[in-house]
Amino acid sequence: MYKSGINNGNYKCSGKKTGFLEDVTVSENKYLGADNYLMKVFSENVKKQVTNPKAGQFYMLKLRNHIRILRRPISLHSVNFKTGELEFLYKVIGKGTEELSILQKGSILNIQGPLGKGFDIYKKSENIIVIGGGIGLAPLKQLIKELLKYKENKNIIFIAGGRNKEAMNILENFLLDSKRVSTFICTDDGSLGEKLNIAEMLEKILKNNKNPDIIYSCGPDKALKAVNDIVNRKNILSQISMEERMACGVGACVGCSVETVSGMRKVCHDGPVFYSSIFYENRGEINGN
Amino acid sequence: MEIDIEKKCKSRLETTFMGVKLQNPVMTGSGCFAFGLEYMDYFNPNKLGAIITKGLTLEMRKGNNGIRIAETPAGILNSVGLENPGIDYFEKHILPEMNKYLNIPIVGNINGKFIEEYVELTKRLDKIEKIKILELNISCPNVKDGGMAFGANPEIARKVTGEVRKVTKKPLMVKLSPNVTNIVEIAKIAESEGADGISMINTLLGMSIDVKTRKAVLGNIYGGLSGPAVKPIALRMIHQVSQTVSIPILGMGGISNTEDAIEFFLAGASAISLGTAFFPNPMVALEVIEGLEEYCKNEKLNNISEIIGYAHSDNGIDYRKKLKLRK
Ligand SMILES: Cc1cc2nc3c(=O)[nH]c(=O)nc-3n(C[C@H](O)[C@H](O)[C@H](O)COP(=O)(O)OP(=O)(O)OC[C@H]3O[C@@H](n4cnc5c(N)ncnc54)[C@H](O)[C@@H]3O)c2cc1C
Ligand SMILES: Cc1cc2nc3c(=O)[nH]c(=O)nc-3n(C[C@H](O)[C@H](O)[C@H](O)COP(=O)(O)O)c2cc1C
Ligand code: FES
């Protein structure tokens, strides 16, 4: 079985600064349909290369309304180191994300991050599969960009799933014009692409192709569970990005802890990206709820 | 333990709390600051008065299942359930890191399922030089055994405080639960059993329901409420308790800025601790420390201790006398 590579040293402190608090300026906050928004912000720290956010890492966004005291964790969708622009792709599901959605061009937003451990980038692969469902597609743009940086990565299969055609508008912003990426779209109602869920799509693709070197996935609990079952059965190396309720985002409150075969892990600090293998012994309890 | 503030204070915030000299009276609430290293990206934790560790137990604990954090208006509910790696792991892996990076006093937060466990853990922590104060948590609302049940039952509270007192000479503070009808009674018991201080308040038992699933949000159904929402309750309780005991109080519960902190001193707290406030604002501790220094300067106080208990009917004079504080 694949080793997670994470030892029990989650209390180790490198003394190296990794997270920052920063007031960033919103340069765009666009509605994409189906409650999804794309927000672009300008970060001085990114421009000056003080921080180097990576695919799979996330930021804690501060809300203005003090009644809602917790920040909201949102993944890095994309980063442009030249312009200092960060992109967030988010779905309005409650009051906090609704508050984010009304920010206008020029608004100041306090962000904390980049936080957590992102995806491990494989540099020489025949085949890589990247799977995203719904708003779980958010961290995958940056991931695909980082994978494409390595010419030795020959072929990337991108499976994108969502509720319906409108929900898939988020793909507009993915810039997948590379010949090395083949995109497979599926929707619950079949209004775009095939009428399958992402796990079924994966199953179908695996039937016609040999096993990939690695599968990356991010999406709703149920979909992740189904994907996990497949990769476990076929013994494929896989990383998943997880979600948990967070308070601190830095590993201080243990609010986001999940049980793994090698002990308790904090999603905010040891994740949100994990090797699926660390859940194999207690499958069916991926999210603990 | 005698409380005596040095006549000549270098800083207006320098203080002696339960016999331990602190550069300022600002600490971190147990469970909100892990073991002191997690917020190092934002500020140097050595600027704090002291750090209180996450609740420690003899054995490793996994904590509660399911969702553990729920946001509520002006507060959060948590049902972490004392997840911690246990004392062995703490000594072997965490303490060396703390020794490397931290040079301020550490407060060890003690928890057990049975009195024997509290005693055993106290003995272990008693041997650790770095730990200058012990905080006896008999008030965690998220564990079935021990925890809050201990703090809510006067007889058990008496027993556990007394037993723990016997096995340590380190300053001992007892952390009270607000989930009781008469908090003064429990505070008095702690004092009579030899506690050197009281820390209060722990979280208030609460609940949140998801209207879509029609079920409790938290996996453990109920959780502990903290944050600004609990501040008025914490203040009231500290005001009550400080007028009946003569040991110092570490005040906490919803402090999120300098003004809040000042209110706690006025109510009768000798030191304060910040918990939930770190989550929206990782810089909060520094802001409060600087804010308090400025307040002292503006109000022409030689030391922040001069305002302790000022909101009492006698302007806190009796209380400060009892505490053997200046003015
Ligand atoms: C590491 C990480 C990365 C994420 N990245 C993205 C992203 O890129 N785009 C996106 O749209 N969403 C993302 N999410 C989910 C997003 O954080 C929640 O949808 C959001 O916090 C909901 O806030 P709300 O106030 O609108 O909802 P409410 O339900 O009103 O929020 C109430 C509380 O529940 C918490 N909460 C609710 N749902 C979630 C959830 N799914 N995960 C964690 N906390 C939750 C909120 O933070 C808040 O504390 C991510 C979550 C995590 C943990
Ligand atoms: C996530 C979380 C974990 C906590 N864990 C502990 C704990 O292990 N031991 C303890 O004595 N108190 C614990 N507490 C209570 C806090 O130390 C503090 O008493 C309470 O939160 C009130 O202060 P605040 O409003 O400033 O957070 C915890 C609180 C929170 C929010
Ligand atoms: S959110 Fe606090 S430890 Fe992960």
PDB file of N, CA, C and O in Angstrom, chain A residues 30-59:
ATOM      1  N   LYS A  30     -17.179  38.114 -10.368  1.00  0.00           N
ATOM      2  CA  LYS A  30     -18.121  37.884 -11.464  1.00  0.00           C
ATOM      3  C   LYS A  30     -19.053  36.706 -11.195  1.00  0.00           C
ATOM      4  O   LYS A  30     -18.610  35.652 -10.738  1.00  0.00           O
ATOM      5  N   TYR A  31     -20.335  36.898 -11.491  1.00  0.00           N
ATOM      6  CA  TYR A  31     -21.299  35.806 -11.349  1.00  0.00           C
ATOM      7  C   TYR A  31     -21.202  34.865 -12.534  1.00  0.00           C
ATOM      8  O   TYR A  31     -21.196  35.303 -13.693  1.00  0.00           O
ATOM      9  N   LEU A  32     -21.094  33.581 -12.253  1.00  0.00           N
ATOM     10  CA  LEU A  32     -20.946  32.620 -13.348  1.00  0.00           C
ATOM     11  C   LEU A  32     -22.180  31.758 -13.554  1.00  0.00           C
ATOM     12  O   LEU A  32     -22.178  30.837 -14.361  1.00  0.00           O
ATOM     13  N   GLY A  33     -23.227  32.042 -12.784  1.00  0.00           N
ATOM     14  CA  GLY A  33     -24.418  31.196 -12.862  1.00  0.00           C
ATOM     15  C   GLY A  33     -24.368  30.097 -11.828  1.00  0.00           C
ATOM     16  O   GLY A  33     -23.293  29.765 -11.309  1.00  0.00           O
ATOM     17  N   ALA A  34     -25.521  29.538 -11.511  1.00  0.00           N
ATOM     18  CA  ALA A  34     -25.642  28.431 -10.566  1.00  0.00           C
ATOM     19  C   ALA A  34     -24.965  28.736  -9.225  1.00  0.00           C
ATOM     20  O   ALA A  34     -24.295  27.875  -8.638  1.00  0.00           O
ATOM     21  N   ASP A  35     -25.130  29.981  -8.771  1.00  0.00           N
ATOM     22  CA  ASP A  35     -24.580  30.423  -7.471  1.00  0.00           C
ATOM     23  C   ASP A  35     -23.056  30.476  -7.408  1.00  0.00           C
ATOM     24  O   ASP A  35     -22.483  30.644  -6.327  1.00  0.00           O
ATOM     25  N   ASN A  36     -22.399  30.296  -8.533  1.00  0.00           N
ATOM     26  CA  ASN A  36     -20.936  30.331  -8.517  1.00  0.00           C
ATOM     27  C   ASN A  36     -20.385  31.702  -8.886  1.00  0.00           C
ATOM     28  O   ASN A  36     -20.938  32.390  -9.748  1.00  0.00           O
ATOM     29  N   TYR A  37     -19.297  32.069  -8.237  1.00  0.00           N
ATOM     30  CA  TYR A  37     -18.645  33.363  -8.493  1.00  0.00           C
ATOM     31  C   TYR A  37     -17.152  33.171  -8.701  1.00  0.00           C
ATOM     32  O   TYR A  37     -16.539  32.273  -8.109  1.00  0.00           O
ATOM     33  N   LEU A  38     -16.591  34.047  -9.517  1.00  0.00           N
ATOM     34  CA  LEU A  38     -15.145  34.076  -9.683  1.00  0.00           C
ATOM     35  C   LEU A  38     -14.654  35.424  -9.160  1.00  0.00           C
ATOM     36  O   LEU A  38     -15.074  36.466  -9.645  1.00  0.00           O
ATOM     37  N   MET A  39     -13.794  35.372  -8.172  1.00  0.00           N
ATOM     38  CA  MET A  39     -13.280  36.627  -7.617  1.00  0.00           C
ATOM     39  C   MET A  39     -11.785  36.717  -7.872  1.00  0.00           C
ATOM     40  O   MET A  39     -11.043  35.760  -7.642  1.00  0.00           O
ATOM     41  N   LYS A  40     -11.372  37.895  -8.370  1.00  0.00           N
ATOM     42  CA  LYS A  40      -9.947  38.123  -8.569  1.00  0.00           C
ATOM     43  C   LYS A  40      -9.506  39.209  -7.602  1.00  0.00           C
ATOM     44  O   LYS A  40     -10.212  40.213  -7.440  1.00  0.00           O
ATOM     45  N   VAL A  41      -8.389  39.006  -6.967  1.00  0.00           N
ATOM     46  CA  VAL A  41      -7.871  40.023  -6.048  1.00  0.00           C
ATOM     47  C   VAL A  41      -6.408  40.285  -6.364  1.00  0.00           C
ATOM     48  O   VAL A  41      -5.709  39.415  -6.901  1.00  0.00           O
ATOM     49  N   PHE A  42      -5.975  41.472  -6.001  1.00  0.00           N
ATOM     50  CA  PHE A  42      -4.565  41.800  -6.206  1.00  0.00           C
ATOM     51  C   PHE A  42      -3.825  41.699  -4.878  1.00  0.00           C
ATOM     52  O   PHE A  42      -4.209  42.314  -3.891  1.00  0.00           O
ATOM     53  N   SER A  43      -2.766  40.906  -4.878  1.00  0.00           N
ATOM     54  CA  SER A  43      -1.980  40.721  -3.662  1.00  0.00           C
ATOM     55  C   SER A  43      -0.565  41.257  -3.845  1.00  0.00           C
ATOM     56  O   SER A  43       0.172  40.808  -4.716  1.00  0.00           O
ATOM     57  N   GLU A  44      -0.232  42.204  -3.010  1.00  0.00           N
ATOM     58  CA  GLU A  44       1.117  42.785  -3.014  1.00  0.00           C
ATOM     59  C   GLU A  44       2.156  41.694  -2.705  1.00  0.00           C
ATOM     60  O   GLU A  44       3.207  41.612  -3.336  1.00  0.00           O
ATOM     61  N   ASN A  45       1.817  40.830  -1.756  1.00  0.00           N
ATOM     62  CA  ASN A  45       2.742  39.765  -1.343  1.00  0.00           C
ATOM     63  C   ASN A  45       3.061  38.796  -2.470  1.00  0.00           C
ATOM     64  O   ASN A  45       4.175  38.299  -2.584  1.00  0.00           O
ATOM     65  N   VAL A  46       2.049  38.520  -3.294  1.00  0.00           N
ATOM     66  CA  VAL A  46       2.277  37.595  -4.407  1.00  0.00           C
ATOM     67  C   VAL A  46       3.134  38.291  -5.459  1.00  0.00           C
ATOM     68  O   VAL A  46       4.093  37.736  -5.983  1.00  0.00           O
ATOM     69  N   LYS A  47       2.779  39.542  -5.722  1.00  0.00           N
ATOM     70  CA  LYS A  47       3.516  40.320  -6.723  1.00  0.00           C
ATOM     71  C   LYS A  47       5.003  40.398  -6.357  1.00  0.00           C
ATOM     72  O   LYS A  47       5.885  40.239  -7.195  1.00  0.00           O
ATOM     73  N   LYS A  48       5.234  40.632  -5.066  1.00  0.00           N
ATOM     74  CA  LYS A  48       6.624  40.742  -4.624  1.00  0.00           C
ATOM     75  C   LYS A  48       7.249  39.386  -4.341  1.00  0.00           C
ATOM     76  O   LYS A  48       8.350  39.308  -3.788  1.00  0.00           O
ATOM     77  N   GLN A  49       6.516  38.337  -4.638  1.00  0.00           N
ATOM     78  CA  GLN A  49       7.005  36.963  -4.428  1.00  0.00           C
ATOM     79  C   GLN A  49       7.352  36.691  -2.967  1.00  0.00           C
ATOM     80  O   GLN A  49       8.226  35.880  -2.661  1.00  0.00           O
ATOM     81  N   VAL A  50       6.663  37.404  -2.063  1.00  0.00           N
ATOM     82  CA  VAL A  50       6.874  37.126  -0.632  1.00  0.00           C
ATOM     83  C   VAL A  50       6.222  35.793  -0.289  1.00  0.00           C
ATOM     84  O   VAL A  50       6.681  35.057   0.564  1.00  0.00           O
ATOM     85  N   THR A  51       5.101  35.504  -0.965  1.00  0.00           N
ATOM     86  CA  THR A  51       4.483  34.193  -0.760  1.00  0.00           C
ATOM     87  C   THR A  51       4.301  33.505  -2.110  1.00  0.00           C
ATOM     88  O   THR A  51       4.108  34.163  -3.131  1.00  0.00           O
ATOM     89  N   ASN A  52       4.373  32.205  -2.058  1.00  0.00           N
ATOM     90  CA  ASN A  52       4.275  31.394  -3.267  1.00  0.00           C
ATOM     91  C   ASN A  52       3.161  30.371  -3.149  1.00  0.00           C
ATOM     92  O   ASN A  52       3.428  29.196  -2.963  1.00  0.00           O
ATOM     93  N   PRO A  53       1.905  30.803  -3.236  1.00  0.00           N
ATOM     94  CA  PRO A  53       0.817  29.842  -3.058  1.00  0.00           C
ATOM     95  C   PRO A  53       0.851  28.741  -4.118  1.00  0.00           C
ATOM     96  O   PRO A  53       1.269  28.979  -5.249  1.00  0.00           O
ATOM     97  N   LYS A  54       0.432  27.551  -3.693  1.00  0.00           N
ATOM     98  CA  LYS A  54       0.467  26.395  -4.595  1.00  0.00           C
ATOM     99  C   LYS A  54      -0.903  25.746  -4.703  1.00  0.00           C
ATOM    100  O   LYS A  54      -1.733  25.901  -3.811  1.00  0.00           O
ATOM    101  N   ALA A  55      -1.087  25.005  -5.771  1.00  0.00           N
ATOM    102  CA  ALA A  55      -2.360  24.315  -5.988  1.00  0.00           C
ATOM    103  C   ALA A  55      -2.715  23.458  -4.779  1.00  0.00           C
ATOM    104  O   ALA A  55      -1.874  22.709  -4.277  1.00  0.00           O
ATOM    105  N   GLY A  56      -3.966  23.578  -4.334  1.00  0.00           N
ATOM    106  CA  GLY A  56      -4.437  22.781  -3.213  1.00  0.00           C
ATOM    107  C   GLY A  56      -4.365  23.523  -1.895  1.00  0.00           C
ATOM    108  O   GLY A  56      -4.982  23.121  -0.916  1.00  0.00           O
ATOM    109  N   GLN A  57      -3.588  24.623  -1.872  1.00  0.00           N
ATOM    110  CA  GLN A  57      -3.568  25.425  -0.648  1.00  0.00           C
ATOM    111  C   GLN A  57      -4.813  26.306  -0.619  1.00  0.00           C
ATOM    112  O   GLN A  57      -5.501  26.467  -1.622  1.00  0.00           O
ATOM    113  N   PHE A  58      -5.088  26.874   0.551  1.00  0.00           N
ATOM    114  CA  PHE A  58      -6.299  27.690   0.644  1.00  0.00           C
ATOM    115  C   PHE A  58      -6.035  28.942   1.471  1.00  0.00           C
ATOM    116  O   PHE A  58      -4.975  29.080   2.099  1.00  0.00           O
ATOM    117  N   TYR A  59      -7.000  29.845   1.415  1.00  0.00           N
ATOM    118  CA  TYR A  59      -6.942  31.084   2.192  1.00  0.00           C
ATOM    119  C   TYR A  59      -8.151  31.160   3.108  1.00  0.00           C
ATOM    120  O   TYR A  59      -9.204  30.611   2.792  1.00  0.00           O
TER     121      TYR A  59
END
